[in-house]
Amino acid sequence: MGKVGLGFRRDIADEFLENESFTPDFIEFAPENWMGMGGYWKKVLDKAAERYPITCHGLSLSIGSPEALDYHFLKDLKQFLKEYQVSIYSEHLSYTKSKNAHLYDLLPVPFRDDAIKHIVSRIKEVQEILERKIAIENVSYYVTPGAEMDEATFVKAIVEEADCELLLDVNNVYVNAFNHGYDAIDFINKMPLDKVSYIHMAGHEKVSDDLIIDTHGQPIIDPVYELFDSTLRKMNPVPVLLERDFNFENFDAIVEEFGQLKSITHKAWEVNHVS
Amino acid sequence: MYLNKSTIDIQTQLASYCRTGQEQEIEKVSQERVKHYRRLVFSNVKNTLETAYPITLEWLSDDEWLKLVNDFFEMHDAQSPKIWELPKEFMEFVTQNKYAATFNKPALNNLLLVEWVEIEVHTMMDKEWPAVEARGEVLLLTPEYQLLHLDYPVHIFNGDDAQDKKGDWFIYIFRNRETDGVQFLNISALHVFVLEKLYETPLTLDDLLPIISAVFGLNDMKTLQNHLKTFFSDLRKKGALLSKIA
Ligand SMILES: [Fe+2]
């Protein structure tokens, strides 16, 4: 119950393989950053895979793109997920490819009915090809191109109609609520919490009075811990991941943050599931 | 296709703004905030290329480098779903579009190639060891490698100095099986021939000698044998030759 993991990255690979005082319950990485690679990094990955269960968080599927899915990539991905016995494969509810070009970042999809239908059909297709359910993540976004509905309506409709799982990123909920002026708890309450199979937690950076950027480079702030705590009490236990993409100098602080997540998780879910 | 044209247009406009940085009206998009997308998307690509090409980055002026990155991201449709493979597309783009001539830096293509191939050899999928007949002392080379033929010795000299030394330069780039590190070896045309032969079929030194002697018209077998022994013992020391020398 209450498994907590940390994102596996090259900069901190040693901490996962050699630091005896730090043992996450599982690790997560982007398949795109390791697929089709041999040599030194393959050995490092294989060592980590021997030691930890794995979840994968994709970057390039581009589920929200107008263009066709990349079937060649999906075939390689399927093989990779199988080879590393990946328990959860998640992707972002966004697009990163346009007009046959990758942009390698997450752009917000218009919150519209036609986009819901389009994305639902693509998730179904991906699930059929991969022969598994995928978890779709609520992303942070700073603009709302062509929006005709709110985010909660959009996300909920997609998860329910596609019959996929939801990766609930609690920090993203906080960031989006702040940036777009909605209530974070209200958003969580609107989510199909029975579909949540995975949770993300992370830090962010406030760049101006009215804008937070989701950087994954800072410590988690208290209000996000509070939102996390209250969310856990509304749902069944699922794995929780601490996302940290840079600023690893003070690794002890990250270990501490990790411990904090573990303790909140245990408290929330022990109380709820004693019977 | 469920998407309406207007939704597709909005998505295309946002992506194209991120690639070009040229502002345009997009429905319900704040001009102030959308700038962060261009900044984040562009710096991600720029950082990836700067990590892949540290020597090129240092050699070119800031303006030249920025022009390459900007032109590439704007004009080239990135194909690989893996961002770590993007530098290869960058090298091909710069070469095909003749920036070496534009900047009057003829060694540019060679430098990008060498920097990319170092990454390629480091990351290439592990290869099977060649099947070898169990006879004699076969010369078995590490299977992850590349042989390059350059016009400028950018693997030895800095860009400016390399440009004064136009010629035929050969490099053997290989992955050491034990350390997984990548090594460069400046070699001769004869060595290239030897390595190519051995990568076709692993041979013994005795098999190899008559072939080399015929192709290069070298009749002093003793000298040739000594020369090759020295070459192979160097390869053995550096981790390229996996078998012992006969
Ligand atoms: Fe996330």
Coordinates of C-alpha atoms and ligand atoms in Angstrom, one line a residue:
Chain A
M1 CA 0.0 0.0 0.0
G2 CA 1.1 3.5 -0.7
K3 CA 4.1 2.9 -2.9
V4 CA 6.2 6.0 -3.6
G5 CA 8.7 6.3 -6.5
L6 CA 11.1 8.8 -7.8
G7 CA 11.9 9.7 -11.4
F8 CA 15.0 7.9 -12.7
R9 CA 17.4 10.2 -14.5
R10 CA 20.9 10.0 -15.7
D11 CA 22.2 12.8 -13.5
I12 CA 21.2 10.9 -10.3
A13 CA 21.4 7.3 -11.5
D14 CA 24.1 6.6 -8.9
E15 CA 21.8 7.5 -6.1
F16 CA 19.4 4.8 -7.2
L17 CA 22.1 2.2 -7.7
E18 CA 24.5 2.9 -4.8
N19 CA 22.9 5.0 -2.2
E20 CA 21.9 2.4 0.4
S21 CA 19.9 4.9 2.5
F22 CA 17.6 5.7 -0.4
T23 CA 15.3 3.0 -1.7
P24 CA 12.2 4.1 -3.6
D25 CA 9.5 1.6 -4.1
F26 CA 9.7 2.0 -7.8
I27 CA 11.2 4.2 -10.5
E28 CA 9.7 6.1 -13.5
F29 CA 11.4 7.2 -16.6
A30 CA 10.5 8.4 -20.1
P31 CA 10.7 5.4 -22.5
E32 CA 11.8 7.8 -25.3
N33 CA 15.0 8.6 -23.4
W34 CA 16.1 5.0 -23.2
M35 CA 14.6 3.1 -26.1
G36 CA 16.9 1.8 -28.8
M37 CA 20.0 2.6 -26.7
G38 CA 22.9 0.3 -26.0
G39 CA 26.2 0.6 -24.3
Y40 CA 26.8 2.3 -21.0
W41 CA 23.3 3.7 -20.4
K42 CA 21.7 0.4 -21.3
K43 CA 23.8 -1.3 -18.6
V44 CA 22.8 1.4 -16.1
L45 CA 19.1 1.0 -17.0
D46 CA 19.3 -2.8 -16.7
K47 CA 20.9 -2.5 -13.3
A48 CA 18.1 -0.2 -12.1
A49 CA 15.5 -2.5 -13.6
E50 CA 17.0 -5.4 -11.7
R51 CA 16.6 -3.5 -8.5
Y52 CA 13.2 -1.6 -8.9
P53 CA 9.8 -2.1 -10.4
I54 CA 9.3 0.3 -13.3
T55 CA 6.6 2.7 -14.5
C56 CA 7.0 4.7 -17.8
H57 CA 5.9 8.2 -18.5
G58 CA 5.9 8.9 -22.2
L59 CA 6.8 12.2 -24.0
S60 CA 6.3 11.8 -27.7
L61 CA 3.0 9.9 -28.3
S62 CA 1.3 13.2 -28.9
I63 CA -2.1 11.9 -28.2
G64 CA -3.7 15.3 -29.0
S65 CA -2.1 15.9 -32.4
P66 CA -4.2 16.2 -35.6
E67 CA -1.9 13.9 -37.4
A68 CA -1.8 10.1 -37.5
L69 CA -0.2 8.1 -34.7
D70 CA 3.4 6.9 -35.1
Y71 CA 2.8 3.2 -35.6
H72 CA 6.5 2.4 -35.9
F73 CA 7.1 4.1 -32.6
L74 CA 4.2 2.3 -30.9
K75 CA 5.6 -1.0 -32.1
D76 CA 9.0 -0.3 -30.5
L77 CA 7.3 1.1 -27.4
K78 CA 5.3 -2.1 -27.0
Q79 CA 8.4 -4.2 -27.1
F80 CA 10.2 -1.9 -24.7
L81 CA 7.3 -2.0 -22.1
K82 CA 7.3 -5.7 -22.3
E83 CA 11.1 -6.1 -22.0
Y84 CA 11.2 -4.0 -18.9
Q85 CA 7.9 -5.3 -17.4
V86 CA 6.6 -1.8 -17.1
S87 CA 3.5 -1.8 -14.8
I88 CA 2.1 1.6 -15.7
Y89 CA 2.5 3.4 -19.0
S90 CA 1.2 7.0 -18.9
E91 CA 1.2 9.9 -21.4
H92 CA 0.3 13.6 -21.3
L93 CA -3.1 15.0 -22.4
S94 CA -1.4 17.4 -24.8
Y95 CA 0.3 17.4 -28.2
T96 CA 3.9 17.7 -29.1
K97 CA 3.8 17.0 -32.8
S98 CA 2.4 19.3 -35.5
K99 CA 2.6 19.2 -39.2
N100 CA 4.9 16.2 -39.2
A101 CA 7.4 17.8 -36.8
H102 CA 8.1 17.0 -33.2
L103 CA 8.4 19.9 -30.8
Y104 CA 9.6 17.9 -27.7
D105 CA 7.4 19.8 -25.4
L106 CA 3.8 19.6 -24.2
L107 CA 1.4 22.0 -25.9
P108 CA -2.2 22.4 -24.7
V109 CA -5.0 20.9 -26.7
P110 CA -8.1 23.1 -27.3
F111 CA -10.7 22.1 -24.8
R112 CA -13.4 21.4 -27.3
D113 CA -15.9 18.6 -28.2
D114 CA -14.2 17.6 -31.4
A115 CA -10.9 17.3 -29.6
I116 CA -12.5 15.0 -27.0
K117 CA -13.8 12.7 -29.8
H118 CA -10.5 12.7 -31.6
I119 CA -8.4 12.0 -28.5
V120 CA -10.8 9.3 -27.2
S121 CA -10.5 7.4 -30.5
R122 CA -6.7 7.7 -30.4
I123 CA -6.4 6.5 -26.8
K124 CA -8.6 3.5 -27.7
E125 CA -6.4 2.8 -30.7
V126 CA -3.2 3.1 -28.6
Q127 CA -4.7 0.8 -26.0
E128 CA -5.6 -1.7 -28.7
I129 CA -2.1 -1.7 -30.2
L130 CA -0.3 -1.8 -26.8
E131 CA -2.8 -4.4 -25.5
R132 CA -3.0 -2.5 -22.2
K133 CA -4.7 0.4 -20.6
I134 CA -2.8 3.7 -20.6
A135 CA -3.0 6.4 -18.0
I136 CA -3.5 9.9 -19.3
E137 CA -2.2 12.9 -17.3
N138 CA -3.7 16.2 -16.7
V139 CA -0.9 18.6 -17.9
S140 CA -0.1 22.1 -16.8
Y141 CA -0.9 24.7 -19.4
Y142 CA -0.4 28.5 -19.5
V143 CA -2.8 29.4 -22.3
T144 CA -6.2 28.0 -23.3
P145 CA -6.2 28.0 -27.1
G146 CA -9.7 28.0 -28.6
A147 CA -11.2 26.7 -25.3
E148 CA -15.0 26.1 -25.4
M149 CA -15.2 24.3 -22.0
D150 CA -13.3 24.1 -18.8
E151 CA -10.5 21.7 -18.2
A152 CA -12.3 19.5 -15.7
T153 CA -15.1 18.8 -18.2
F154 CA -12.6 18.1 -20.9
V155 CA -10.4 15.7 -18.9
K156 CA -13.3 13.8 -17.3
A157 CA -15.0 13.3 -20.6
I158 CA -11.9 11.9 -22.2
V159 CA -11.0 9.5 -19.4
E160 CA -14.6 8.2 -19.1
E161 CA -15.2 7.8 -22.9
A162 CA -11.8 6.3 -23.7
D163 CA -12.0 3.9 -20.8
C164 CA -8.4 4.7 -19.9
E165 CA -6.8 5.4 -16.6
L166 CA -6.1 8.8 -15.1
L167 CA -2.7 9.9 -14.0
L168 CA -3.6 12.7 -11.6
D169 CA -0.8 15.2 -11.3
V170 CA -1.7 17.1 -8.1
N171 CA 0.9 19.8 -8.6
N172 CA -0.5 20.4 -12.1
V173 CA -3.9 20.9 -10.6
Y174 CA -2.5 23.4 -8.2
V175 CA -0.6 25.2 -10.9
N176 CA -3.5 25.3 -13.3
A177 CA -5.9 26.4 -10.6
F178 CA -3.6 29.3 -9.8
N179 CA -2.9 30.3 -13.4
H180 CA -6.5 30.0 -14.6
G181 CA -8.3 31.1 -11.4
Y182 CA -10.3 28.0 -10.5
D183 CA -10.6 26.1 -7.3
A184 CA -8.2 23.1 -7.0
I185 CA -10.3 21.1 -4.6
D186 CA -13.4 21.6 -6.8
F187 CA -11.4 20.3 -9.8
I188 CA -10.3 17.2 -7.9
N189 CA -13.8 16.5 -6.9
K190 CA -14.9 16.6 -10.5
M191 CA -12.3 14.1 -11.6
P192 CA -13.3 10.4 -11.9
L193 CA -11.2 9.4 -8.9
D194 CA -12.0 5.7 -9.3
K195 CA -10.1 5.9 -12.6
V196 CA -6.9 7.3 -11.1
S197 CA -4.2 4.7 -11.3
Y198 CA -1.2 6.9 -10.6
I199 CA -0.4 10.2 -8.9
H200 CA 2.4 12.7 -9.7
M201 CA 3.8 15.2 -7.2
A202 CA 6.3 17.9 -8.0
G203 CA 7.6 21.4 -7.3
H204 CA 7.1 24.5 -9.5
E205 CA 8.3 28.0 -9.9
K206 CA 6.3 31.2 -9.5
V207 CA 7.6 33.5 -12.2
S208 CA 5.2 36.5 -11.7
D209 CA 2.3 37.5 -9.5
D210 CA -0.2 35.7 -11.7
L211 CA 1.9 32.9 -13.3
I212 CA 3.4 29.7 -12.1
I213 CA 5.6 27.5 -14.4
D214 CA 5.6 23.8 -13.8
T215 CA 9.4 23.3 -13.7
H216 CA 9.9 20.1 -11.7
G217 CA 13.0 21.8 -10.3
Q218 CA 11.9 23.1 -6.9
P219 CA 10.8 21.5 -3.7
I220 CA 7.0 20.8 -3.3
I221 CA 5.3 23.7 -1.5
D222 CA 2.9 23.2 1.5
P223 CA -0.3 24.0 -0.3
V224 CA 0.4 21.2 -2.8
Y225 CA 1.1 18.8 0.0
E226 CA -2.3 19.8 1.5
L227 CA -4.1 19.3 -1.7
F228 CA -2.3 15.9 -2.1
D229 CA -3.4 14.9 1.4
S230 CA -7.0 15.8 0.9
T231 CA -7.0 14.0 -2.5
L232 CA -5.7 10.8 -1.1
R233 CA -8.5 10.6 1.4
K234 CA -11.0 10.5 -1.4
M235 CA -9.5 7.6 -3.3
N236 CA -8.0 4.1 -3.1
P237 CA -4.3 3.6 -2.9
V238 CA -2.2 4.0 -6.1
P239 CA 1.5 4.5 -6.7
V240 CA 2.7 8.1 -6.1
L241 CA 5.7 9.5 -8.0
L242 CA 7.9 12.4 -7.0
E243 CA 8.9 14.2 -10.3
R244 CA 12.2 16.0 -10.2
D245 CA 13.9 17.0 -13.4
F246 CA 16.9 19.1 -12.2
N247 CA 18.5 20.9 -9.2
F248 CA 19.8 17.6 -7.7
E249 CA 22.7 19.3 -5.9
N250 CA 21.1 18.7 -2.5
F251 CA 20.0 15.2 -2.8
D252 CA 19.4 14.8 0.9
A253 CA 16.6 17.4 0.6
I254 CA 15.0 15.3 -2.1
V255 CA 15.3 12.2 0.0
E256 CA 13.6 14.2 2.8
E257 CA 10.8 15.3 0.4
F258 CA 10.4 11.7 -0.6
G259 CA 10.0 10.7 3.0
Q260 CA 7.4 13.4 3.5
L261 CA 5.4 11.9 0.6
K262 CA 5.7 8.5 2.1
S263 CA 4.5 9.6 5.5
I264 CA 1.4 11.5 4.1
T265 CA 0.6 8.6 1.9
H266 CA 0.8 6.1 4.7
K267 CA -1.3 8.2 7.1
A268 CA -4.0 9.0 4.6
W269 CA -4.4 5.4 3.3
E270 CA -3.9 3.6 6.6
V271 CA -6.8 5.5 8.2
N272 CA -9.0 4.9 5.2
H273 CA -8.3 1.3 4.7
V274 CA -7.9 -0.1 8.2
S275 CA -11.1 -2.1 7.8
Chain B
M1 CA -11.1 12.5 -38.5
Y2 CA -13.1 14.1 -35.7
L3 CA -11.2 17.3 -35.5
N4 CA -12.7 20.5 -37.1
K5 CA -10.6 22.6 -39.3
S6 CA -10.6 25.5 -36.8
T7 CA -9.3 23.2 -34.0
I8 CA -6.5 22.0 -36.3
D9 CA -5.7 25.5 -37.3
I10 CA -5.4 26.6 -33.7
Q11 CA -3.1 23.7 -32.9
T12 CA -1.0 24.4 -36.0
Q13 CA -0.7 28.1 -35.2
L14 CA 0.5 27.5 -31.7
A15 CA 3.1 24.9 -32.8
S16 CA 4.2 27.2 -35.6
Y17 CA 4.6 30.1 -33.2
C18 CA 6.7 27.9 -30.9
R19 CA 9.0 27.0 -33.9
T20 CA 9.4 30.5 -35.3
G21 CA 8.8 32.8 -32.4
Q22 CA 6.8 35.0 -34.8
E23 CA 3.8 36.3 -32.9
Q24 CA 0.4 35.7 -34.3
E25 CA -3.2 36.0 -33.1
I26 CA -4.5 32.7 -31.7
E27 CA -8.0 32.4 -30.4
K28 CA -8.2 32.8 -26.7
V29 CA -4.4 32.8 -26.3
S30 CA -2.8 35.5 -24.2
Q31 CA 0.2 37.1 -26.0
E32 CA 1.9 37.6 -22.7
R33 CA 1.7 34.0 -21.6
V34 CA 2.2 32.2 -24.8
K35 CA 5.8 33.6 -24.9
H36 CA 6.6 31.0 -22.2
Y37 CA 5.9 28.3 -24.6
R38 CA 8.3 29.6 -27.2
R39 CA 10.9 30.1 -24.5
L40 CA 10.5 26.6 -23.1
V41 CA 10.2 24.7 -26.4
F42 CA 13.1 26.6 -27.9
S43 CA 15.5 26.3 -25.0
N44 CA 14.8 22.6 -24.7
V45 CA 15.9 22.1 -28.3
K46 CA 18.8 24.5 -28.0
N47 CA 20.1 22.9 -24.8
T48 CA 19.9 19.4 -26.4
L49 CA 22.0 20.6 -29.4
E50 CA 24.5 22.4 -27.2
T51 CA 25.0 19.3 -25.1
A52 CA 25.6 17.3 -28.2
Y53 CA 27.9 19.7 -30.0
P54 CA 30.0 21.4 -27.3
I55 CA 33.1 21.9 -29.6
T56 CA 31.1 23.3 -32.5
L57 CA 29.3 25.6 -30.0
E58 CA 32.6 27.0 -28.8
W59 CA 34.1 27.3 -32.3
L60 CA 31.2 29.2 -33.9
S61 CA 30.4 32.8 -32.9
D62 CA 27.2 33.2 -30.8
D63 CA 25.4 34.7 -33.8
E64 CA 26.4 31.8 -36.1
W65 CA 25.3 29.2 -33.6
L66 CA 22.0 30.9 -32.9
K67 CA 21.3 31.2 -36.6
L68 CA 21.9 27.4 -37.0
V69 CA 19.6 26.5 -34.2
N70 CA 16.9 29.0 -35.2
D71 CA 16.9 28.0 -38.9
F72 CA 17.0 24.3 -38.0
F73 CA 14.0 24.4 -35.6
E74 CA 12.0 26.6 -37.9
M75 CA 12.7 24.9 -41.2
H76 CA 13.4 21.3 -40.4
D77 CA 10.5 19.0 -39.4
A78 CA 12.0 17.0 -36.5
Q79 CA 11.3 13.3 -37.2
S80 CA 12.6 11.3 -34.3
P81 CA 10.3 10.8 -31.3
K82 CA 13.5 10.7 -29.2
I83 CA 15.1 14.0 -28.6
W84 CA 18.5 12.6 -28.1
E85 CA 18.5 11.6 -31.8
L86 CA 17.7 15.2 -32.8
P87 CA 21.3 16.2 -33.0
K88 CA 21.8 13.8 -35.9
E89 CA 19.0 15.6 -37.8
F90 CA 20.7 18.9 -37.0
M91 CA 24.0 17.7 -38.4
E92 CA 22.3 16.6 -41.6
F93 CA 20.4 19.9 -41.9
V94 CA 23.5 22.0 -41.5
T95 CA 25.4 19.9 -44.0
Q96 CA 22.7 19.8 -46.6
N97 CA 22.0 23.5 -46.4
K98 CA 25.7 24.4 -46.8
Y99 CA 26.2 26.6 -43.8
A100 CA 29.9 25.7 -43.9
A101 CA 30.1 27.9 -47.1
T102 CA 27.8 30.6 -45.7
F103 CA 30.0 31.0 -42.6
N104 CA 33.2 30.4 -44.6
K105 CA 34.0 27.6 -42.1
P106 CA 34.7 24.6 -44.4
A107 CA 35.5 22.3 -41.4
L108 CA 32.0 22.7 -39.9
N109 CA 30.5 19.6 -41.5
N110 CA 33.4 17.4 -40.4
L111 CA 33.3 18.8 -36.8
L112 CA 29.5 18.2 -36.5
L113 CA 30.0 14.7 -37.9
V114 CA 32.7 13.8 -35.5
E115 CA 30.8 15.1 -32.5
W116 CA 27.7 13.2 -33.6
V117 CA 29.4 10.0 -34.3
E118 CA 30.9 10.0 -30.8
I119 CA 27.3 10.0 -29.5
E120 CA 26.2 7.5 -32.0
V121 CA 29.0 5.0 -31.1
H122 CA 28.4 5.6 -27.4
T123 CA 24.7 4.9 -27.6
M124 CA 24.3 2.4 -30.5
M125 CA 22.6 -0.8 -29.7
D126 CA 24.8 -3.6 -28.4
K127 CA 25.8 -5.8 -31.3
E128 CA 26.3 -9.5 -31.4
W129 CA 29.8 -10.7 -31.5
P130 CA 30.6 -12.0 -35.0
A131 CA 30.4 -15.7 -35.4
V132 CA 33.9 -16.9 -35.7
E133 CA 35.3 -20.1 -37.1
A134 CA 37.2 -21.9 -34.5
R135 CA 40.5 -21.9 -36.3
G136 CA 43.8 -20.1 -35.5
E137 CA 44.0 -16.8 -33.8
V138 CA 41.3 -14.8 -35.4
L139 CA 41.5 -11.0 -35.1
L140 CA 38.2 -10.0 -33.5
L141 CA 37.3 -6.3 -33.3
T142 CA 34.8 -4.6 -31.0
P143 CA 31.5 -4.6 -33.0
E144 CA 30.4 -1.0 -32.1
Y145 CA 32.4 1.3 -34.3
Q146 CA 32.5 3.8 -37.2
L147 CA 35.1 4.6 -39.7
L148 CA 35.2 8.2 -40.9
H149 CA 37.0 9.8 -43.8
L150 CA 37.4 13.5 -43.2
D151 CA 38.8 16.5 -45.2
Y152 CA 39.9 18.3 -42.0
P153 CA 41.5 16.9 -38.9
V154 CA 39.0 18.3 -36.5
H155 CA 39.6 15.3 -34.2
I156 CA 43.2 16.5 -33.6
F157 CA 43.2 20.3 -34.0
N158 CA 40.7 23.1 -33.2
G159 CA 38.4 24.2 -36.1
D160 CA 40.6 27.1 -37.3
D161 CA 43.8 25.1 -37.3
A162 CA 42.2 22.1 -38.9
Q163 CA 41.1 24.2 -41.8
D164 CA 44.7 24.8 -42.8
K165 CA 45.3 21.0 -43.0
K166 CA 42.9 19.9 -45.7
G167 CA 43.7 16.3 -46.8
D168 CA 42.6 12.7 -46.4
W169 CA 42.1 12.0 -42.7
F170 CA 40.8 8.7 -41.4
I171 CA 39.4 8.0 -37.9
Y172 CA 38.4 4.8 -36.3
I173 CA 35.9 5.5 -33.6
F174 CA 35.0 2.5 -31.4
R175 CA 33.3 1.6 -28.1
N176 CA 35.5 -0.1 -25.5
R177 CA 33.6 -3.2 -24.4
E178 CA 34.8 -3.0 -20.9
T179 CA 34.5 0.6 -20.1
D180 CA 31.8 1.5 -22.6
G181 CA 33.8 4.6 -23.3
V182 CA 34.3 5.9 -26.9
Q183 CA 37.8 6.3 -28.3
F184 CA 39.1 7.9 -31.4
L185 CA 42.1 6.7 -33.3
N186 CA 43.7 8.6 -36.2
I187 CA 44.7 6.0 -38.7
S188 CA 46.0 5.5 -42.3
A189 CA 44.3 4.4 -45.5
L190 CA 46.0 1.0 -45.1
H191 CA 44.6 0.7 -41.6
V192 CA 41.1 1.5 -42.9
F193 CA 41.4 -1.3 -45.4
V194 CA 42.6 -3.7 -42.7
L195 CA 39.7 -2.8 -40.4
E196 CA 37.1 -3.0 -43.2
K197 CA 38.4 -6.5 -44.1
L198 CA 38.3 -7.6 -40.5
Y199 CA 34.8 -6.3 -40.0
E200 CA 33.7 -8.2 -43.2
T201 CA 35.2 -11.4 -41.9
P202 CA 37.4 -11.9 -38.9
L203 CA 40.7 -13.2 -40.2
T204 CA 44.0 -14.3 -38.7
L205 CA 47.1 -12.2 -39.2
D206 CA 48.5 -14.9 -41.5
D207 CA 45.3 -14.7 -43.7
L208 CA 45.5 -10.9 -43.8
L209 CA 49.1 -10.4 -44.8
P210 CA 49.0 -11.7 -48.4
I211 CA 45.8 -9.7 -49.0
I212 CA 47.3 -6.4 -47.8
S213 CA 50.5 -7.1 -49.6
A214 CA 48.7 -7.6 -52.9
V215 CA 46.4 -4.6 -52.6
F216 CA 49.1 -2.2 -51.5
G217 CA 52.0 -3.7 -53.5
L218 CA 54.0 -4.2 -50.3
N219 CA 56.4 -7.1 -50.8
D220 CA 58.5 -6.8 -47.7
M221 CA 56.4 -9.2 -45.6
K222 CA 58.5 -8.9 -42.5
T223 CA 58.1 -5.2 -42.3
L224 CA 54.4 -5.4 -43.1
Q225 CA 53.9 -8.0 -40.4
N226 CA 55.7 -5.9 -37.8
H227 CA 53.8 -2.8 -38.8
L228 CA 50.5 -4.7 -38.4
K229 CA 51.5 -6.3 -35.2
T230 CA 52.2 -2.8 -33.7
F231 CA 48.9 -1.6 -35.0
F232 CA 47.0 -4.5 -33.5
S233 CA 48.8 -4.4 -30.2
D234 CA 47.8 -0.7 -30.0
L235 CA 44.2 -1.7 -30.8
R236 CA 44.4 -4.4 -28.1
K237 CA 45.7 -1.9 -25.5
K238 CA 42.9 0.5 -26.3
G239 CA 40.2 -2.1 -26.1
A240 CA 39.3 -2.3 -29.8
L241 CA 40.8 -5.7 -30.4
L242 CA 39.0 -8.3 -28.4
S243 CA 41.2 -11.3 -29.2
K244 CA 44.9 -11.8 -28.6
I245 CA 47.4 -11.2 -31.3
A246 CA 48.9 -14.3 -33.0
Ligands
FE1 FE 3.4 14.9 -14.1

